Amino acid sequence: MQFRSLLAGSAMLALLAGCATGGPSAQESDAGVSASQQRYQGTLPCRNCDGIDLDVTMVGEEISTPDERTFTLDATYRNHPQTPPPENYAGNWEVLSGTPSDPDASVYELTPNGDGQIYYFQRIDERTLELIDPERRRFENGEMLQLQRQ
């Protein structure tokens, strides 16, 4: 099962369980991405396995030109019964402003080259990104969807 299918399934499960939140976010007012390369890692929940390890590297700064803002995203499954191969995506990222609950939030839109879904991560603070839905809404169980800067 591919990462995007598992991610979509996890997101759908969260939505069906009423996990989309409309409350305020834990957004801090720190400046945006400032280093030329940042790496984030974390493990997302997985219905059929022990978790999906994500490793995201973002190159460029918010003020960089769109061509200078690139990313790689690697997903590896832990103890999945079908033993799917790791998935690797690369593309460009964009900065979006605001979410329904926080107009000052920074959201990073990661668009893979070729096939693949677009990923949205809200910047919680200078060390934390959280996977959010395409409507830019956080999930109630958002702590389980966070990546930490390495």
JSON list of C-alpha atoms in Angstrom, two decimals:
[
{"chain": "A", "resi": 1, "resn": "MET", "atom": "CA", "xyz": [0.00, 0.00, 0.00]},
{"chain": "A", "resi": 2, "resn": "GLN", "atom": "CA", "xyz": [1.46, 3.33, -0.99]},
{"chain": "A", "resi": 3, "resn": "PHE", "atom": "CA", "xyz": [2.18, 6.15, 1.46]},
{"chain": "A", "resi": 4, "resn": "ARG", "atom": "CA", "xyz": [-0.38, 8.47, -0.11]},
{"chain": "A", "resi": 5, "resn": "SER", "atom": "CA", "xyz": [-3.06, 5.78, 0.26]},
{"chain": "A", "resi": 6, "resn": "LEU", "atom": "CA", "xyz": [-2.16, 5.24, 3.90]},
{"chain": "A", "resi": 7, "resn": "LEU", "atom": "CA", "xyz": [-1.97, 8.97, 4.49]},
{"chain": "A", "resi": 8, "resn": "ALA", "atom": "CA", "xyz": [-5.33, 9.53, 2.82]},
{"chain": "A", "resi": 9, "resn": "GLY", "atom": "CA", "xyz": [-6.78, 6.63, 4.82]},
{"chain": "A", "resi": 10, "resn": "SER", "atom": "CA", "xyz": [-5.40, 8.05, 8.06]},
{"chain": "A", "resi": 11, "resn": "ALA", "atom": "CA", "xyz": [-6.75, 11.48, 7.22]},
{"chain": "A", "resi": 12, "resn": "MET", "atom": "CA", "xyz": [-10.16, 10.03, 6.29]},
{"chain": "A", "resi": 13, "resn": "LEU", "atom": "CA", "xyz": [-10.25, 7.98, 9.48]},
{"chain": "A", "resi": 14, "resn": "ALA", "atom": "CA", "xyz": [-9.44, 11.09, 11.49]},
{"chain": "A", "resi": 15, "resn": "LEU", "atom": "CA", "xyz": [-12.12, 13.09, 9.70]},
{"chain": "A", "resi": 16, "resn": "LEU", "atom": "CA", "xyz": [-14.73, 10.37, 10.12]},
{"chain": "A", "resi": 17, "resn": "ALA", "atom": "CA", "xyz": [-13.92, 10.26, 13.81]},
{"chain": "A", "resi": 18, "resn": "GLY", "atom": "CA", "xyz": [-14.60, 13.99, 14.02]},
{"chain": "A", "resi": 19, "resn": "CYS", "atom": "CA", "xyz": [-10.96, 14.85, 14.56]},
{"chain": "A", "resi": 20, "resn": "ALA", "atom": "CA", "xyz": [-10.84, 18.02, 12.48]},
{"chain": "A", "resi": 21, "resn": "THR", "atom": "CA", "xyz": [-10.51, 20.90, 14.86]},
{"chain": "A", "resi": 22, "resn": "GLY", "atom": "CA", "xyz": [-11.69, 24.44, 14.53]},
{"chain": "A", "resi": 23, "resn": "GLY", "atom": "CA", "xyz": [-9.95, 25.65, 17.69]},
{"chain": "A", "resi": 24, "resn": "PRO", "atom": "CA", "xyz": [-6.98, 27.96, 17.90]},
{"chain": "A", "resi": 25, "resn": "SER", "atom": "CA", "xyz": [-3.60, 26.61, 16.97]},
{"chain": "A", "resi": 26, "resn": "ALA", "atom": "CA", "xyz": [-0.44, 26.59, 19.02]},
{"chain": "A", "resi": 27, "resn": "GLN", "atom": "CA", "xyz": [1.20, 28.84, 16.45]},
{"chain": "A", "resi": 28, "resn": "GLU", "atom": "CA", "xyz": [4.09, 30.93, 17.66]},
{"chain": "A", "resi": 29, "resn": "SER", "atom": "CA", "xyz": [5.14, 34.22, 16.11]},
{"chain": "A", "resi": 30, "resn": "ASP", "atom": "CA", "xyz": [8.74, 33.22, 15.36]},
{"chain": "A", "resi": 31, "resn": "ALA", "atom": "CA", "xyz": [10.14, 34.02, 11.93]},
{"chain": "A", "resi": 32, "resn": "GLY", "atom": "CA", "xyz": [9.67, 31.41, 9.20]},
{"chain": "A", "resi": 33, "resn": "VAL", "atom": "CA", "xyz": [12.18, 29.02, 7.71]},
{"chain": "A", "resi": 34, "resn": "SER", "atom": "CA", "xyz": [15.54, 30.77, 7.87]},
{"chain": "A", "resi": 35, "resn": "ALA", "atom": "CA", "xyz": [18.20, 28.13, 7.31]},
{"chain": "A", "resi": 36, "resn": "SER", "atom": "CA", "xyz": [19.02, 27.07, 3.77]},
{"chain": "A", "resi": 37, "resn": "GLN", "atom": "CA", "xyz": [18.28, 23.42, 4.60]},
{"chain": "A", "resi": 38, "resn": "GLN", "atom": "CA", "xyz": [16.09, 21.93, 7.31]},
{"chain": "A", "resi": 39, "resn": "ARG", "atom": "CA", "xyz": [15.36, 18.31, 8.08]},
{"chain": "A", "resi": 40, "resn": "TYR", "atom": "CA", "xyz": [12.28, 17.06, 9.94]},
{"chain": "A", "resi": 41, "resn": "GLN", "atom": "CA", "xyz": [11.53, 13.53, 11.10]},
{"chain": "A", "resi": 42, "resn": "GLY", "atom": "CA", "xyz": [8.65, 11.76, 12.79]},
{"chain": "A", "resi": 43, "resn": "THR", "atom": "CA", "xyz": [6.44, 8.70, 12.74]},
{"chain": "A", "resi": 44, "resn": "LEU", "atom": "CA", "xyz": [2.82, 8.85, 11.59]},
{"chain": "A", "resi": 45, "resn": "PRO", "atom": "CA", "xyz": [0.19, 6.38, 12.76]},
{"chain": "A", "resi": 46, "resn": "CYS", "atom": "CA", "xyz": [-0.55, 3.44, 10.46]},
{"chain": "A", "resi": 47, "resn": "ARG", "atom": "CA", "xyz": [-3.61, 1.19, 10.54]},
{"chain": "A", "resi": 48, "resn": "ASN", "atom": "CA", "xyz": [-1.80, -1.89, 9.23]},
{"chain": "A", "resi": 49, "resn": "CYS", "atom": "CA", "xyz": [1.68, -1.39, 10.64]},
{"chain": "A", "resi": 50, "resn": "ASP", "atom": "CA", "xyz": [3.67, -0.01, 13.56]},
{"chain": "A", "resi": 51, "resn": "GLY", "atom": "CA", "xyz": [3.99, 3.43, 11.93]},
{"chain": "A", "resi": 52, "resn": "ILE", "atom": "CA", "xyz": [5.21, 5.33, 8.90]},
{"chain": "A", "resi": 53, "resn": "ASP", "atom": "CA", "xyz": [8.59, 6.96, 9.43]},
{"chain": "A", "resi": 54, "resn": "LEU", "atom": "CA", "xyz": [8.82, 10.26, 7.58]},
{"chain": "A", "resi": 55, "resn": "ASP", "atom": "CA", "xyz": [12.00, 12.12, 6.76]},
{"chain": "A", "resi": 56, "resn": "VAL", "atom": "CA", "xyz": [11.46, 15.51, 5.10]},
{"chain": "A", "resi": 57, "resn": "THR", "atom": "CA", "xyz": [14.28, 17.78, 3.97]},
{"chain": "A", "resi": 58, "resn": "MET", "atom": "CA", "xyz": [13.39, 21.29, 2.84]},
{"chain": "A", "resi": 59, "resn": "VAL", "atom": "CA", "xyz": [16.00, 23.34, 0.97]},
{"chain": "A", "resi": 60, "resn": "GLY", "atom": "CA", "xyz": [15.71, 27.10, 0.54]},
{"chain": "A", "resi": 61, "resn": "GLU", "atom": "CA", "xyz": [14.14, 29.88, 2.54]},
{"chain": "A", "resi": 62, "resn": "GLU", "atom": "CA", "xyz": [10.69, 31.43, 2.53]},
{"chain": "A", "resi": 63, "resn": "ILE", "atom": "CA", "xyz": [12.15, 34.42, 0.70]},
{"chain": "A", "resi": 64, "resn": "SER", "atom": "CA", "xyz": [13.89, 32.23, -1.91]},
{"chain": "A", "resi": 65, "resn": "THR", "atom": "CA", "xyz": [12.55, 32.02, -5.45]},
{"chain": "A", "resi": 66, "resn": "PRO", "atom": "CA", "xyz": [10.14, 29.12, -6.05]},
{"chain": "A", "resi": 67, "resn": "ASP", "atom": "CA", "xyz": [12.81, 27.19, -8.01]},
{"chain": "A", "resi": 68, "resn": "GLU", "atom": "CA", "xyz": [15.19, 27.42, -5.04]},
{"chain": "A", "resi": 69, "resn": "ARG", "atom": "CA", "xyz": [12.65, 25.92, -2.61]},
{"chain": "A", "resi": 70, "resn": "THR", "atom": "CA", "xyz": [12.92, 22.15, -3.01]},
{"chain": "A", "resi": 71, "resn": "PHE", "atom": "CA", "xyz": [12.15, 19.17, -0.80]},
{"chain": "A", "resi": 72, "resn": "THR", "atom": "CA", "xyz": [12.59, 15.45, -0.49]},
{"chain": "A", "resi": 73, "resn": "LEU", "atom": "CA", "xyz": [10.17, 13.26, 1.45]},
{"chain": "A", "resi": 74, "resn": "ASP", "atom": "CA", "xyz": [11.02, 9.66, 2.33]},
{"chain": "A", "resi": 75, "resn": "ALA", "atom": "CA", "xyz": [8.43, 7.33, 3.86]},
{"chain": "A", "resi": 76, "resn": "THR", "atom": "CA", "xyz": [9.31, 3.95, 5.36]},
{"chain": "A", "resi": 77, "resn": "TYR", "atom": "CA", "xyz": [6.82, 1.47, 6.84]},
{"chain": "A", "resi": 78, "resn": "ARG", "atom": "CA", "xyz": [7.48, -0.31, 10.14]},
{"chain": "A", "resi": 79, "resn": "ASN", "atom": "CA", "xyz": [6.45, -3.98, 10.25]},
{"chain": "A", "resi": 80, "resn": "HIS", "atom": "CA", "xyz": [3.85, -3.74, 7.50]},
{"chain": "A", "resi": 81, "resn": "PRO", "atom": "CA", "xyz": [2.41, -7.17, 6.57]},
{"chain": "A", "resi": 82, "resn": "GLN", "atom": "CA", "xyz": [2.87, -6.50, 2.84]},
{"chain": "A", "resi": 83, "resn": "THR", "atom": "CA", "xyz": [6.41, -5.07, 3.26]},
{"chain": "A", "resi": 84, "resn": "PRO", "atom": "CA", "xyz": [5.96, -2.15, 0.84]},
{"chain": "A", "resi": 85, "resn": "PRO", "atom": "CA", "xyz": [9.16, -0.54, -0.41]},
{"chain": "A", "resi": 86, "resn": "PRO", "atom": "CA", "xyz": [10.16, 2.88, 0.91]},
{"chain": "A", "resi": 87, "resn": "GLU", "atom": "CA", "xyz": [8.61, 5.77, -0.98]},
{"chain": "A", "resi": 88, "resn": "ASN", "atom": "CA", "xyz": [10.61, 8.77, -2.09]},
{"chain": "A", "resi": 89, "resn": "TYR", "atom": "CA", "xyz": [9.24, 12.06, -3.38]},
{"chain": "A", "resi": 90, "resn": "ALA", "atom": "CA", "xyz": [10.95, 15.26, -4.50]},
{"chain": "A", "resi": 91, "resn": "GLY", "atom": "CA", "xyz": [9.56, 18.57, -5.65]},
{"chain": "A", "resi": 92, "resn": "ASN", "atom": "CA", "xyz": [9.07, 22.19, -4.67]},
{"chain": "A", "resi": 93, "resn": "TRP", "atom": "CA", "xyz": [7.51, 23.79, -1.63]},
{"chain": "A", "resi": 94, "resn": "GLU", "atom": "CA", "xyz": [5.52, 26.97, -1.29]},
{"chain": "A", "resi": 95, "resn": "VAL", "atom": "CA", "xyz": [4.55, 29.10, 1.69]},
{"chain": "A", "resi": 96, "resn": "LEU", "atom": "CA", "xyz": [0.85, 29.68, 2.25]},
{"chain": "A", "resi": 97, "resn": "SER", "atom": "CA", "xyz": [-0.48, 32.18, 4.76]},
{"chain": "A", "resi": 98, "resn": "GLY", "atom": "CA", "xyz": [-3.16, 31.34, 7.25]},
{"chain": "A", "resi": 99, "resn": "THR", "atom": "CA", "xyz": [-5.53, 28.58, 8.23]},
{"chain": "A", "resi": 100, "resn": "PRO", "atom": "CA", "xyz": [-9.25, 28.77, 9.03]},
{"chain": "A", "resi": 101, "resn": "SER", "atom": "CA", "xyz": [-8.43, 28.99, 12.74]},
{"chain": "A", "resi": 102, "resn": "ASP", "atom": "CA", "xyz": [-5.26, 31.13, 12.53]},
{"chain": "A", "resi": 103, "resn": "PRO", "atom": "CA", "xyz": [-4.86, 33.75, 9.79]},
{"chain": "A", "resi": 104, "resn": "ASP", "atom": "CA", "xyz": [-1.21, 34.27, 10.80]},
{"chain": "A", "resi": 105, "resn": "ALA", "atom": "CA", "xyz": [-0.19, 30.59, 10.53]},
{"chain": "A", "resi": 106, "resn": "SER", "atom": "CA", "xyz": [2.51, 29.51, 8.09]},
{"chain": "A", "resi": 107, "resn": "VAL", "atom": "CA", "xyz": [1.65, 26.47, 5.99]},
{"chain": "A", "resi": 108, "resn": "TYR", "atom": "CA", "xyz": [4.12, 24.70, 3.75]},
{"chain": "A", "resi": 109, "resn": "GLU", "atom": "CA", "xyz": [2.67, 23.13, 0.62]},
{"chain": "A", "resi": 110, "resn": "LEU", "atom": "CA", "xyz": [4.95, 20.36, -0.71]},
{"chain": "A", "resi": 111, "resn": "THR", "atom": "CA", "xyz": [4.18, 19.49, -4.32]},
{"chain": "A", "resi": 112, "resn": "PRO", "atom": "CA", "xyz": [5.94, 16.37, -5.65]},
{"chain": "A", "resi": 113, "resn": "ASN", "atom": "CA", "xyz": [7.27, 16.27, -9.20]},
{"chain": "A", "resi": 114, "resn": "GLY", "atom": "CA", "xyz": [5.19, 13.97, -11.40]},
{"chain": "A", "resi": 115, "resn": "ASP", "atom": "CA", "xyz": [2.63, 11.75, -9.70]},
{"chain": "A", "resi": 116, "resn": "GLY", "atom": "CA", "xyz": [1.92, 12.14, -6.04]},
{"chain": "A", "resi": 117, "resn": "GLN", "atom": "CA", "xyz": [-0.34, 14.07, -3.77]},
{"chain": "A", "resi": 118, "resn": "ILE", "atom": "CA", "xyz": [0.37, 17.50, -2.34]},
{"chain": "A", "resi": 119, "resn": "TYR", "atom": "CA", "xyz": [1.32, 17.54, 1.36]},
{"chain": "A", "resi": 120, "resn": "TYR", "atom": "CA", "xyz": [0.47, 20.33, 3.77]},
{"chain": "A", "resi": 121, "resn": "PHE", "atom": "CA", "xyz": [2.42, 20.99, 6.95]},
{"chain": "A", "resi": 122, "resn": "GLN", "atom": "CA", "xyz": [1.63, 23.75, 9.42]},
{"chain": "A", "resi": 123, "resn": "ARG", "atom": "CA", "xyz": [4.59, 25.31, 11.16]},
{"chain": "A", "resi": 124, "resn": "ILE", "atom": "CA", "xyz": [3.80, 24.95, 14.86]},
{"chain": "A", "resi": 125, "resn": "ASP", "atom": "CA", "xyz": [7.08, 26.48, 16.06]},
{"chain": "A", "resi": 126, "resn": "GLU", "atom": "CA", "xyz": [10.68, 26.71, 14.86]},
{"chain": "A", "resi": 127, "resn": "ARG", "atom": "CA", "xyz": [11.25, 22.99, 15.54]},
{"chain": "A", "resi": 128, "resn": "THR", "atom": "CA", "xyz": [7.88, 21.41, 14.70]},
{"chain": "A", "resi": 129, "resn": "LEU", "atom": "CA", "xyz": [5.83, 20.79, 11.55]},
{"chain": "A", "resi": 130, "resn": "GLU", "atom": "CA", "xyz": [2.40, 19.17, 11.71]},
{"chain": "A", "resi": 131, "resn": "LEU", "atom": "CA", "xyz": [0.67, 17.36, 8.86]},
{"chain": "A", "resi": 132, "resn": "ILE", "atom": "CA", "xyz": [-2.69, 19.02, 8.19]},
{"chain": "A", "resi": 133, "resn": "ASP", "atom": "CA", "xyz": [-5.49, 18.38, 5.72]},
{"chain": "A", "resi": 134, "resn": "PRO", "atom": "CA", "xyz": [-5.78, 20.06, 2.27]},
{"chain": "A", "resi": 135, "resn": "GLU", "atom": "CA", "xyz": [-8.35, 22.48, 3.72]},
{"chain": "A", "resi": 136, "resn": "ARG", "atom": "CA", "xyz": [-5.51, 23.64, 6.03]},
{"chain": "A", "resi": 137, "resn": "ARG", "atom": "CA", "xyz": [-7.25, 22.31, 9.14]},
{"chain": "A", "resi": 138, "resn": "ARG", "atom": "CA", "xyz": [-5.45, 20.63, 12.02]},
{"chain": "A", "resi": 139, "resn": "PHE", "atom": "CA", "xyz": [-6.60, 17.29, 13.39]},
{"chain": "A", "resi": 140, "resn": "GLU", "atom": "CA", "xyz": [-7.44, 16.89, 17.08]},
{"chain": "A", "resi": 141, "resn": "ASN", "atom": "CA", "xyz": [-4.80, 14.17, 17.28]},
{"chain": "A", "resi": 142, "resn": "GLY", "atom": "CA", "xyz": [-2.29, 16.50, 15.61]},
{"chain": "A", "resi": 143, "resn": "GLU", "atom": "CA", "xyz": [0.44, 15.66, 18.12]},
{"chain": "A", "resi": 144, "resn": "MET", "atom": "CA", "xyz": [0.59, 12.23, 16.48]},
{"chain": "A", "resi": 145, "resn": "LEU", "atom": "CA", "xyz": [1.16, 13.88, 13.09]},
{"chain": "A", "resi": 146, "resn": "GLN", "atom": "CA", "xyz": [4.13, 16.06, 14.01]},
{"chain": "A", "resi": 147, "resn": "LEU", "atom": "CA", "xyz": [7.66, 16.05, 12.66]},
{"chain": "A", "resi": 148, "resn": "GLN", "atom": "CA", "xyz": [10.57, 17.42, 14.67]},
{"chain": "A", "resi": 149, "resn": "ARG", "atom": "CA", "xyz": [13.48, 19.39, 13.27]},
{"chain": "A", "resi": 150, "resn": "GLN", "atom": "CA", "xyz": [16.77, 17.49, 13.41]}
]
